[in-house]
Amino acid sequence: MKLENFSLLYPDGKTQQEHLAGVNVPDIDMYTLQELGMLEVFNPKSRELSEFFTTDPAVIRYRNETFTDMLNNPTLTDTLRKLVPVLQDITELRRLENDNAGEDTASYLSSMTEIELYITCVDILHKGMLEVKDNLRGTAFKRLCDCVLELAESDYYAELNKKLAELTQRVREIKSVTIGVNLDAQLRPAQAGVLSINAQPFKSGEVLDKILRLSFKDDEYTCIANLVPFGKKQSENQKTALSLAFNAAINDVYRSSLRSWKKIVQSYVLENTDFLLGLMPEIEYIVKGTQLQETLKARGCELCEPDLRPMSERVFVAEELYNPAVALKLPAGEVIVPNDVAFDPTPENAMIYVLTGPNRGGKSVITCAIGLCQVMLQLGMFLPAKSCTISPADGIYTHFPTGADDTIDKGRLGEECARLGEIFDVVTADSLVLLDESLSSTGSYEASYIAAEVLAGLAQVGCRCLFSTHLHELAAEIDRINEQSAAAGGVHIDTLVAGIEGEGRRSFLITRAKPDGKSYARDIARRYGLTYDSILEKIKR
């Protein structure tokens, strides 16, 4: 197919080789993806999702183009889905052929089957590309389309189909062989061989067969006596000997023509089927990624093309950001509450936020939403927001509540602190750090002290960070931490609040404000009848 270095995910061979060598690959592992909830909605089987991440803007834009074509042309998804099972058949055929490698007829027939499957692949692609060729915008599918159309409409491809049809007719029409046996003076077999290969089966010679044919005349295709009841009353050695002898004869008859056919397959078809087989992980990735985005759109969720900024700008400014994993779980008719989020070094915003609010008020949801948005960017997808100006991150590091086994040796607080310490071993200014209810295993005094130290450290790193916490009193420390950070050249920290409406109703809106733990407590106490007045009324009853 002559698509040298072609990929649906990488614009050229250089970027693909760099990716395989670990260049422009962020630190985003499967554990982080699981904590964020990404694997619940998108988890390819052929390769781990973590293998697809990139920080290269050219790769991200290239994938955006590829997904644009997929989303705008449902025929592409149908085409690729039809292609996959055929490629899987080729893979299985090759496995069987490797297990039974040889120069016998079975091997040649496998080669013929492979070229039939290859032609099927080309026909599937050709039909699909003809439907969408005038509506393609991305480089990947334009290039694939041009190549497929050129191949499928070429004289060489027509000749390949013609040769395959001729050989298929010759081989598939074999119904019987005529075997000759020379006898010695004692009527014992002295020599045996294949006399002819026939396009019709021999007739049993039985009376019923003759009646059904309404003819009692014997001819060259009528059996007058069975040589051996084939497969019956034979030992395994006898069956094997007969099969080997028969196959050897057939191999001799077809060896020359099938060997020349094998050369055609090896010189042309194998190279192109190798190319198509190599695309299978990318095809699965593109199809499943498209399915995720189509499902979100069908739910009424917006997806935006990223306003991609250089990594050095360390920006994440999203309008009406939402959590796609949560959006897909909502009952029909329910709409997720979006929020605006702004991480950047400008005086109007901050690089680090401390998010407080009531339990089940949306803190964890927005924390994961930020991570999922960054994940989708670096997979090359469109983003779960109305608009988003965003830089790639060199890594995403999470610290969520866990029941880790290590707590037996270190205790829960020790385990939490150990995991926080591991983040500082790898985090840089270009990273994204998401802390959700960290240090919840200890009292508020100890937790607030450690949290303040962690925030001060992250401020010196200068990374983007959201610290979602139940520690409302930590807000009192933010001004002090900012003074310390500013003196040492660190970034600014600000506070966010997951709001609630009257009577304790959660609005799930995130606002820039100072937390007020008492107001949350009053609302919750009122909701559950635990205010002093409510308690007195219950006591008096």
Coordinates of C-alpha atoms in Angstrom, one line a residue:
M1 CA 0.0 0.0 0.0
K2 CA 3.1 2.2 0.1
L3 CA 2.2 4.1 3.2
E4 CA 5.7 4.4 4.7
N5 CA 5.7 5.5 8.3
F6 CA 1.9 6.1 8.2
S7 CA 0.0 6.4 11.5
L8 CA -3.4 7.5 12.6
L9 CA -1.8 9.0 15.8
Y10 CA 1.5 10.4 14.7
P11 CA 2.1 12.9 11.9
D12 CA 5.4 11.3 10.7
G13 CA 7.9 8.6 11.4
K14 CA 10.1 10.9 13.4
T15 CA 7.5 11.7 16.0
Q16 CA 6.4 8.1 16.3
Q17 CA 10.0 6.9 16.8
E18 CA 10.6 9.6 19.4
H19 CA 7.4 8.5 21.2
L20 CA 8.6 4.9 21.3
A21 CA 12.0 6.1 22.6
G22 CA 10.2 8.0 25.5
V23 CA 10.6 11.5 24.1
N24 CA 7.6 13.8 24.8
V25 CA 5.9 11.1 26.9
P26 CA 4.4 12.4 30.2
D27 CA 4.3 10.6 33.5
I28 CA 0.7 9.5 33.6
D29 CA 0.3 5.9 34.8
M30 CA -2.6 3.4 34.9
Y31 CA -3.0 3.9 38.6
T32 CA -3.6 7.6 38.2
L33 CA -6.1 6.9 35.3
Q34 CA -7.9 4.5 37.6
E35 CA -8.2 7.1 40.4
L36 CA -9.5 9.7 38.0
G37 CA -12.1 7.3 36.6
M38 CA -10.8 7.4 33.0
L39 CA -10.6 3.6 32.7
E40 CA -14.3 3.3 33.4
V41 CA -15.1 5.2 30.2
F42 CA -12.1 4.5 27.9
N43 CA -9.8 1.5 28.3
P44 CA -8.4 0.0 25.0
K45 CA -7.5 -3.7 25.3
S46 CA -4.7 -4.0 22.7
R47 CA -2.4 -1.7 24.7
E48 CA -2.4 0.1 28.0
L49 CA -3.9 3.5 27.7
S50 CA -0.8 5.0 29.4
E51 CA 1.2 4.2 26.2
F52 CA -0.7 6.7 24.1
F53 CA 0.0 9.9 26.1
T54 CA 2.0 12.7 24.6
T55 CA 3.2 16.2 25.3
D56 CA 4.0 17.0 21.7
P57 CA 1.7 19.8 20.4
A58 CA 2.1 18.5 16.8
V59 CA 0.9 15.0 17.8
I60 CA -2.0 16.5 19.8
R61 CA -3.2 18.6 16.9
Y62 CA -2.8 15.7 14.4
R63 CA -5.0 13.5 16.6
N64 CA -7.5 16.3 16.9
E65 CA -7.8 16.3 13.1
T66 CA -8.1 12.6 13.1
F67 CA -10.9 12.6 15.7
T68 CA -12.6 15.5 13.8
D69 CA -12.8 13.3 10.7
M70 CA -14.1 10.4 12.7
L71 CA -16.8 12.5 14.4
N72 CA -17.9 14.2 11.2
N73 CA -18.0 10.9 9.2
P74 CA -19.7 8.0 10.9
T75 CA -18.8 5.9 7.8
L76 CA -15.2 5.9 9.0
T77 CA -16.1 4.3 12.2
D78 CA -18.2 1.6 10.4
T79 CA -15.3 1.0 8.0
L80 CA -12.7 0.5 10.7
R81 CA -15.0 -1.7 12.7
K82 CA -15.6 -3.9 9.6
L83 CA -11.8 -4.0 9.0
V84 CA -10.8 -5.2 12.5
P85 CA -12.3 -8.8 12.3
V86 CA -10.7 -9.4 8.9
L87 CA -7.3 -8.3 10.4
Q88 CA -7.9 -10.6 13.3
D89 CA -8.5 -13.5 10.9
I90 CA -5.1 -12.7 9.2
T91 CA -3.4 -12.7 12.6
E92 CA -4.9 -16.1 13.4
L93 CA -4.1 -17.5 10.0
R94 CA -0.5 -16.5 10.4
R95 CA -0.3 -18.1 13.9
L96 CA -1.6 -21.3 12.5
E97 CA 0.8 -21.1 9.6
N98 CA 3.7 -20.6 11.9
D99 CA 2.7 -23.6 13.9
N100 CA 2.6 -25.7 10.7
A101 CA 5.4 -24.0 8.7
G102 CA 6.4 -25.9 5.6
E103 CA 6.3 -26.0 1.8
D104 CA 3.2 -28.3 1.6
T105 CA -0.1 -27.5 -0.1
A106 CA -1.7 -26.5 3.2
S107 CA 0.9 -23.7 3.6
Y108 CA 0.3 -22.5 0.0
L109 CA -3.4 -22.5 0.5
S110 CA -2.9 -20.5 3.7
S111 CA -1.1 -17.9 1.6
M112 CA -3.9 -17.8 -0.9
T113 CA -6.4 -17.3 2.0
E114 CA -4.2 -14.5 3.3
I115 CA -4.3 -12.7 0.0
E116 CA -8.1 -13.2 -0.1
L117 CA -8.3 -11.5 3.3
Y118 CA -6.0 -8.7 2.2
I119 CA -8.2 -8.0 -0.9
T120 CA -11.2 -8.0 1.5
C121 CA -9.4 -5.4 3.6
V122 CA -8.7 -3.2 0.6
D123 CA -12.2 -3.5 -0.6
I124 CA -13.6 -2.5 2.8
L125 CA -11.3 0.5 2.9
H126 CA -12.0 1.4 -0.7
K127 CA -15.8 1.4 -0.3
G128 CA -15.6 3.4 3.0
M129 CA -13.1 6.0 1.6
L130 CA -15.2 6.6 -1.6
E131 CA -18.1 7.7 0.6
V132 CA -16.1 10.2 2.7
K133 CA -13.3 11.4 0.4
D134 CA -14.8 14.8 -0.2
N135 CA -15.5 15.5 3.5
L136 CA -12.1 14.7 5.0
R137 CA -10.1 17.5 6.7
G138 CA -7.3 15.7 8.6
T139 CA -3.9 14.7 7.2
A140 CA -4.2 11.1 8.4
F141 CA -7.4 10.1 6.6
K142 CA -6.6 12.2 3.5
R143 CA -3.4 10.3 3.1
L144 CA -5.0 6.9 3.8
C145 CA -7.8 7.7 1.4
D146 CA -5.5 8.8 -1.5
C147 CA -3.4 5.7 -1.1
V148 CA -6.4 3.3 -0.9
L149 CA -8.1 4.8 -3.9
E150 CA -4.9 4.7 -5.9
L151 CA -4.2 1.1 -5.0
A152 CA -7.8 -0.3 -5.5
E153 CA -8.1 1.4 -8.9
S154 CA -4.6 0.4 -10.1
D155 CA -3.9 -2.1 -12.9
Y156 CA -1.7 -4.1 -10.5
Y157 CA -4.6 -4.6 -8.1
A158 CA -6.9 -5.7 -10.9
E159 CA -4.3 -8.2 -12.1
L160 CA -3.9 -9.5 -8.5
N161 CA -7.6 -10.1 -8.3
K162 CA -7.6 -11.8 -11.6
K163 CA -4.8 -14.1 -10.7
L164 CA -6.4 -14.9 -7.4
A165 CA -9.7 -15.7 -9.1
E166 CA -7.9 -18.1 -11.5
L167 CA -6.0 -19.9 -8.8
T168 CA -9.0 -20.1 -6.5
Q169 CA -11.1 -21.6 -9.3
R170 CA -8.4 -24.2 -9.9
V171 CA -7.9 -25.2 -6.3
R172 CA -11.5 -24.8 -5.0
E173 CA -12.9 -27.0 -7.8
I174 CA -10.9 -30.0 -6.9
K175 CA -13.4 -32.7 -6.0
S176 CA -11.5 -35.9 -6.5
V177 CA -8.3 -37.5 -7.7
T178 CA -7.8 -40.6 -9.8
I179 CA -5.2 -43.0 -8.4
G180 CA -3.5 -45.6 -10.5
V181 CA -1.9 -48.7 -8.9
N182 CA 0.4 -51.2 -10.7
L183 CA 0.4 -54.8 -9.5
D184 CA 3.1 -57.5 -9.6
A185 CA 2.6 -61.1 -10.7
Q186 CA 1.0 -61.9 -7.4
L187 CA -1.5 -59.0 -7.8
R188 CA 0.3 -57.1 -5.0
P189 CA 0.6 -53.2 -5.3
A190 CA 4.0 -52.5 -6.8
Q191 CA 3.6 -48.8 -7.8
A192 CA 0.9 -46.1 -7.1
G193 CA 0.4 -42.5 -8.1
V194 CA -2.1 -39.8 -8.9
L195 CA -3.3 -40.0 -12.6
S196 CA -5.6 -37.0 -12.6
I197 CA -7.2 -34.3 -10.5
N198 CA -10.9 -34.0 -11.2
A199 CA -13.5 -31.2 -10.9
Q200 CA -16.2 -33.6 -9.9
P201 CA -16.4 -36.2 -7.1
F202 CA -16.4 -39.9 -7.9
K203 CA -19.7 -41.9 -7.5
S204 CA -20.0 -44.6 -5.0
G205 CA -21.2 -47.2 -7.4
E206 CA -23.9 -48.4 -5.0
V207 CA -27.2 -49.5 -6.4
L208 CA -29.2 -46.7 -4.7
D209 CA -26.9 -44.1 -6.3
K210 CA -27.4 -45.6 -9.7
I211 CA -31.2 -45.6 -9.3
L212 CA -31.2 -42.0 -8.2
R213 CA -29.2 -41.1 -11.3
L214 CA -31.5 -43.3 -13.3
S215 CA -28.5 -44.7 -15.0
F216 CA -26.9 -48.1 -14.6
K217 CA -24.0 -47.4 -16.9
D218 CA -20.5 -47.4 -15.3
D219 CA -18.1 -44.6 -16.3
E220 CA -14.7 -43.4 -15.2
Y221 CA -16.1 -41.6 -12.2
T222 CA -18.0 -44.6 -10.8
C223 CA -16.4 -46.6 -8.1
I224 CA -16.7 -50.4 -8.6
A225 CA -15.0 -51.3 -5.3
N226 CA -13.8 -49.3 -2.3
L227 CA -10.1 -49.6 -1.9
V228 CA -10.4 -49.0 1.9
P229 CA -13.4 -47.7 4.0
F230 CA -11.5 -44.4 4.5
G231 CA -11.1 -43.5 8.1
K232 CA -12.9 -46.7 9.3
K233 CA -11.3 -49.8 10.9
Q234 CA -7.9 -48.2 10.4
S235 CA -5.2 -47.7 12.9
E236 CA -3.8 -44.3 13.5
N237 CA -0.6 -45.3 11.7
Q238 CA -2.6 -46.5 8.7
K239 CA -4.6 -43.2 8.6
T240 CA -1.4 -41.2 8.8
A241 CA 0.4 -43.2 6.2
L242 CA -2.5 -42.8 3.7
S243 CA -2.8 -39.1 4.4
L244 CA 1.0 -38.5 4.0
A245 CA 1.1 -40.4 0.8
F246 CA -1.9 -38.6 -0.6
N247 CA -0.6 -35.1 0.4
A248 CA 2.8 -35.8 -1.0
A249 CA 1.3 -36.6 -4.4
I250 CA -0.9 -33.5 -4.4
N251 CA 2.1 -31.4 -3.3
D252 CA 4.0 -32.7 -6.4
V253 CA 1.2 -31.8 -8.7
Y254 CA 0.8 -28.2 -7.4
R255 CA 4.3 -27.4 -6.2
S256 CA 5.4 -25.3 -9.1
S257 CA 2.3 -23.2 -9.6
L258 CA 1.8 -22.7 -5.9
R259 CA 5.4 -21.8 -5.3
S260 CA 5.2 -19.0 -7.8
W261 CA 2.0 -17.8 -6.1
K262 CA 3.8 -17.9 -2.8
K263 CA 6.4 -15.5 -4.2
I264 CA 3.8 -13.0 -5.2
V265 CA 2.3 -13.2 -1.7
Q266 CA 5.7 -12.8 0.0
S267 CA 6.9 -9.9 -2.2
Y268 CA 3.8 -7.8 -2.1
V269 CA 0.9 -8.9 0.1
L270 CA 2.8 -9.8 3.3
E271 CA 4.3 -6.3 3.4
N272 CA 1.0 -4.6 3.1
T273 CA -0.8 -6.9 5.5
D274 CA 2.0 -6.3 8.0
F275 CA 1.2 -2.6 7.7
L276 CA -2.5 -3.1 8.3
L277 CA -1.9 -5.4 11.2
G278 CA 0.4 -2.8 12.7
L279 CA -2.5 -0.3 12.7
M280 CA -4.8 -2.5 14.8
P281 CA -4.0 -0.9 18.2
E282 CA -4.4 2.6 16.6
I283 CA -7.7 1.6 15.0
E284 CA -9.0 0.3 18.3
Y285 CA -7.9 3.5 20.1
I286 CA -9.4 5.8 17.5
V287 CA -12.7 3.9 17.3
K288 CA -13.2 3.6 21.1
G289 CA -12.1 7.3 21.6
T290 CA -14.6 8.4 19.0
Q291 CA -17.3 6.3 20.7
L292 CA -16.6 8.0 24.0
Q293 CA -16.8 11.5 22.5
E294 CA -20.0 10.6 20.5
T295 CA -21.6 9.3 23.6
L296 CA -20.9 12.5 25.5
K297 CA -22.3 14.6 22.7
A298 CA -25.4 12.4 22.6
R299 CA -25.9 13.2 26.3
G300 CA -25.9 16.9 25.4
C301 CA -22.4 17.5 26.8
E302 CA -20.2 20.0 25.1
L303 CA -16.8 19.1 23.7
C304 CA -14.3 21.8 22.6
E305 CA -11.2 21.9 20.6
P306 CA -8.3 22.9 22.9
D307 CA -6.7 26.3 22.6
L308 CA -3.3 24.6 23.0
R309 CA -0.6 26.7 24.6
P310 CA 3.2 25.8 25.2
M311 CA 4.0 23.7 28.2
S312 CA 6.1 26.5 29.6
E313 CA 3.0 28.7 30.0
R314 CA 1.5 26.2 32.6
V315 CA -2.0 27.3 31.9
F316 CA -5.4 25.6 32.5
V317 CA -8.3 27.9 32.0
A318 CA -11.6 26.1 31.3
E319 CA -15.1 27.5 30.9
E320 CA -18.0 25.3 32.0
L321 CA -15.7 22.3 32.7
Y322 CA -17.5 19.1 33.7
N323 CA -16.5 15.5 34.7
P324 CA -17.2 13.2 31.7
A325 CA -17.1 10.0 33.8
V326 CA -19.9 11.4 36.1
A327 CA -21.8 12.8 33.1
L328 CA -22.1 9.4 31.6
K329 CA -23.5 7.9 34.8
L330 CA -26.3 10.4 35.3
P331 CA -29.8 9.2 34.6
A332 CA -31.4 10.3 31.4
G333 CA -32.6 13.9 31.6
E334 CA -30.2 14.9 34.4
V335 CA -27.5 17.5 33.5
I336 CA -24.2 17.8 35.2
V337 CA -23.3 21.1 36.8
P338 CA -20.3 22.7 35.0
N339 CA -17.7 25.0 36.6
D340 CA -15.1 27.5 35.5
V341 CA -11.5 26.8 36.5
A342 CA -8.4 29.0 36.0
F343 CA -4.9 28.0 36.7
D344 CA -2.2 30.4 35.5
P345 CA 0.6 32.6 36.8
T346 CA -1.3 35.9 36.3
P347 CA -2.2 38.0 39.3
E348 CA -5.9 37.5 38.6
N349 CA -5.7 33.8 39.1
A350 CA -3.5 31.3 41.0
M351 CA -1.5 28.2 40.3
I352 CA -2.6 26.4 43.4
Y353 CA -6.1 26.2 44.9
V354 CA -7.4 24.9 48.2
L355 CA -11.0 23.7 47.6
T356 CA -13.3 23.2 50.7
G357 CA -16.9 22.6 51.1
P358 CA -19.5 20.1 52.4
N359 CA -19.3 16.4 52.0
R360 CA -20.8 15.3 48.7
G361 CA -20.7 18.9 47.5
G362 CA -18.8 18.2 44.3
K363 CA -15.2 18.5 45.5
S364 CA -14.1 15.1 44.3
V365 CA -16.1 15.5 41.1
I366 CA -14.3 18.7 40.0
T367 CA -10.9 17.4 41.1
C368 CA -11.3 14.5 38.8
A369 CA -12.8 16.7 36.1
I370 CA -9.6 18.7 36.0
G371 CA -7.5 15.6 35.7
L372 CA -9.7 14.0 33.0
C373 CA -9.6 17.2 31.0
Q374 CA -5.8 17.1 31.1
V375 CA -5.8 13.4 30.2
M376 CA -8.1 13.9 27.2
L377 CA -5.9 16.7 26.0
Q378 CA -2.8 14.5 26.0
L379 CA -4.6 11.7 24.3
G380 CA -5.5 14.0 21.5
M381 CA -9.2 14.2 22.2
F382 CA -11.6 17.1 22.5
L383 CA -12.1 18.5 25.9
P384 CA -15.1 18.3 28.3
A385 CA -15.8 22.1 28.5
K386 CA -17.3 25.0 26.6
S387 CA -13.8 26.3 26.0
C388 CA -10.4 25.5 27.3
T389 CA -7.0 27.2 27.0
I390 CA -4.5 24.6 28.2
S391 CA -0.8 23.6 28.3
P392 CA 0.4 20.0 28.2
A393 CA 1.7 18.6 31.6
D394 CA 4.8 16.6 31.9
G395 CA 3.0 14.4 34.5
I396 CA -0.2 14.0 36.5
Y397 CA 0.1 13.1 40.1
T398 CA -2.8 12.2 42.3
H399 CA -3.2 11.6 46.1
F400 CA -6.7 10.2 46.8
P401 CA -8.0 8.3 49.8
T402 CA -6.9 4.7 49.6
G403 CA -6.9 1.5 51.7
A404 CA -3.2 0.8 50.8
D405 CA -1.6 -2.4 52.2
D406 CA 1.3 -0.3 53.5
T407 CA -0.8 1.0 56.4
I408 CA 0.0 -2.0 58.5
D409 CA 3.6 -1.0 58.7
K410 CA 3.4 2.8 58.6
G411 CA -0.1 3.5 59.9
R412 CA -2.6 5.4 57.8
L413 CA -1.1 8.8 58.3
G414 CA 2.4 7.4 57.6
E415 CA 1.2 5.9 54.4
E416 CA -0.4 9.1 53.3
C417 CA 2.7 11.1 54.0
A418 CA 4.9 8.6 52.2
R419 CA 2.8 8.9 49.1
L420 CA 2.9 12.7 49.3
G421 CA 6.7 12.5 49.6
E422 CA 6.8 10.4 46.5
I423 CA 5.1 13.1 44.5
F424 CA 7.8 15.6 45.5
D425 CA 10.4 13.2 44.1
V426 CA 9.1 13.6 40.6
V427 CA 6.9 16.8 40.4
T428 CA 8.1 19.7 38.3
A429 CA 6.7 23.2 37.5
D430 CA 5.1 21.7 34.4
S431 CA 3.1 19.0 36.3
L432 CA -0.5 18.8 37.5
V433 CA -1.0 17.7 41.1
L434 CA -4.5 16.7 42.4
L435 CA -5.0 16.0 46.1
D436 CA -8.4 14.8 47.2
E437 CA -9.1 14.6 51.0
S438 CA -5.4 14.1 51.7
L439 CA -4.4 13.7 55.4
S440 CA -8.0 12.8 56.3
S441 CA -6.6 10.0 58.5
T442 CA -5.5 12.3 61.4
G443 CA -6.9 15.1 63.5
S444 CA -7.5 18.6 62.0
Y445 CA -4.5 20.1 63.9
E446 CA -2.0 17.7 62.6
A447 CA -3.5 17.5 59.2
S448 CA -3.6 21.3 58.8
Y449 CA 0.1 21.6 59.8
I450 CA 1.2 19.0 57.3
A451 CA -1.1 20.3 54.6
A452 CA 0.4 23.8 55.1
E453 CA 3.9 22.4 54.7
V454 CA 2.8 20.5 51.5
L455 CA 1.2 23.6 50.0
A456 CA 4.3 25.7 50.8
G457 CA 6.4 23.1 49.0
L458 CA 4.2 22.9 46.0
A459 CA 4.2 26.7 45.8
Q460 CA 8.0 26.6 45.5
V461 CA 7.7 24.0 42.7
G462 CA 5.3 26.3 40.9
C463 CA 3.0 23.5 39.5
R464 CA -0.7 23.5 38.9
C465 CA -2.4 22.0 41.9
L466 CA -5.9 21.5 43.4
F467 CA -6.0 20.5 47.0
S468 CA -9.5 19.3 47.8
T469 CA -9.9 19.1 51.6
H470 CA -12.3 19.0 54.6
L471 CA -9.8 21.2 56.5
H472 CA -11.7 24.5 56.5
E473 CA -9.3 26.0 59.0
L474 CA -6.5 25.6 56.5
A475 CA -7.8 28.7 54.8
A476 CA -6.6 30.8 57.8
E477 CA -3.1 29.6 56.8
I478 CA -3.2 30.6 53.2
D479 CA -2.2 34.2 53.7
R480 CA 0.8 33.2 55.7
I481 CA 1.8 30.6 53.2
N482 CA 1.5 33.1 50.4
E483 CA 3.7 35.6 52.2
Q484 CA 6.3 32.9 52.7
S485 CA 6.0 31.7 49.1
A486 CA 6.3 35.2 47.6
A487 CA 9.4 35.9 49.6
A488 CA 11.0 32.7 48.2
G489 CA 9.7 33.3 44.7
G490 CA 6.9 30.8 44.8
V491 CA 3.5 30.9 43.1
H492 CA 0.2 32.2 44.5
I493 CA -2.3 30.1 46.3
D494 CA -6.0 30.9 46.4
T495 CA -9.2 29.3 47.9
L496 CA -12.3 27.8 46.3
V497 CA -15.5 26.8 47.9
A498 CA -18.0 24.1 46.8
G499 CA -21.2 25.9 47.5
I500 CA -24.4 24.9 49.1
E501 CA -27.8 26.7 48.9
G502 CA -30.3 27.2 51.6
E503 CA -31.4 24.3 53.8
G504 CA -28.2 22.5 53.1
R505 CA -28.9 21.9 49.4
R506 CA -25.7 21.5 47.4
S507 CA -25.4 23.7 44.3
F508 CA -22.2 21.9 43.1
L509 CA -20.9 25.3 42.0
I510 CA -17.3 26.1 42.7
T511 CA -16.6 29.7 43.5
R512 CA -13.6 31.8 44.5
A513 CA -14.2 32.5 48.1
K514 CA -12.9 32.0 51.6
P515 CA -14.3 28.9 53.3
D516 CA -16.6 29.3 56.2
G517 CA -16.8 25.9 58.0
K518 CA -19.4 27.2 60.5
S519 CA -21.9 28.1 57.9
Y520 CA -21.6 24.6 56.3
A521 CA -22.0 23.0 59.7
R522 CA -25.1 25.2 60.5
D523 CA -26.7 24.2 57.2
I524 CA -26.0 20.5 57.7
A525 CA -27.1 20.6 61.3
R526 CA -30.3 22.3 60.3
R527 CA -30.9 19.8 57.5
Y528 CA -30.7 16.8 59.8
G529 CA -32.4 18.4 62.8
L530 CA -29.3 18.7 64.9
T531 CA -29.5 22.4 65.8
Y532 CA -29.9 23.2 69.5
D533 CA -33.5 24.3 69.0
S534 CA -34.3 21.1 67.0
I535 CA -32.8 18.9 69.6
L536 CA -34.8 20.6 72.4
E537 CA -38.0 20.0 70.4
K538 CA -37.2 16.3 70.1
I539 CA -36.4 16.1 73.8
K540 CA -39.7 17.7 74.8
R541 CA -41.8 15.2 72.7

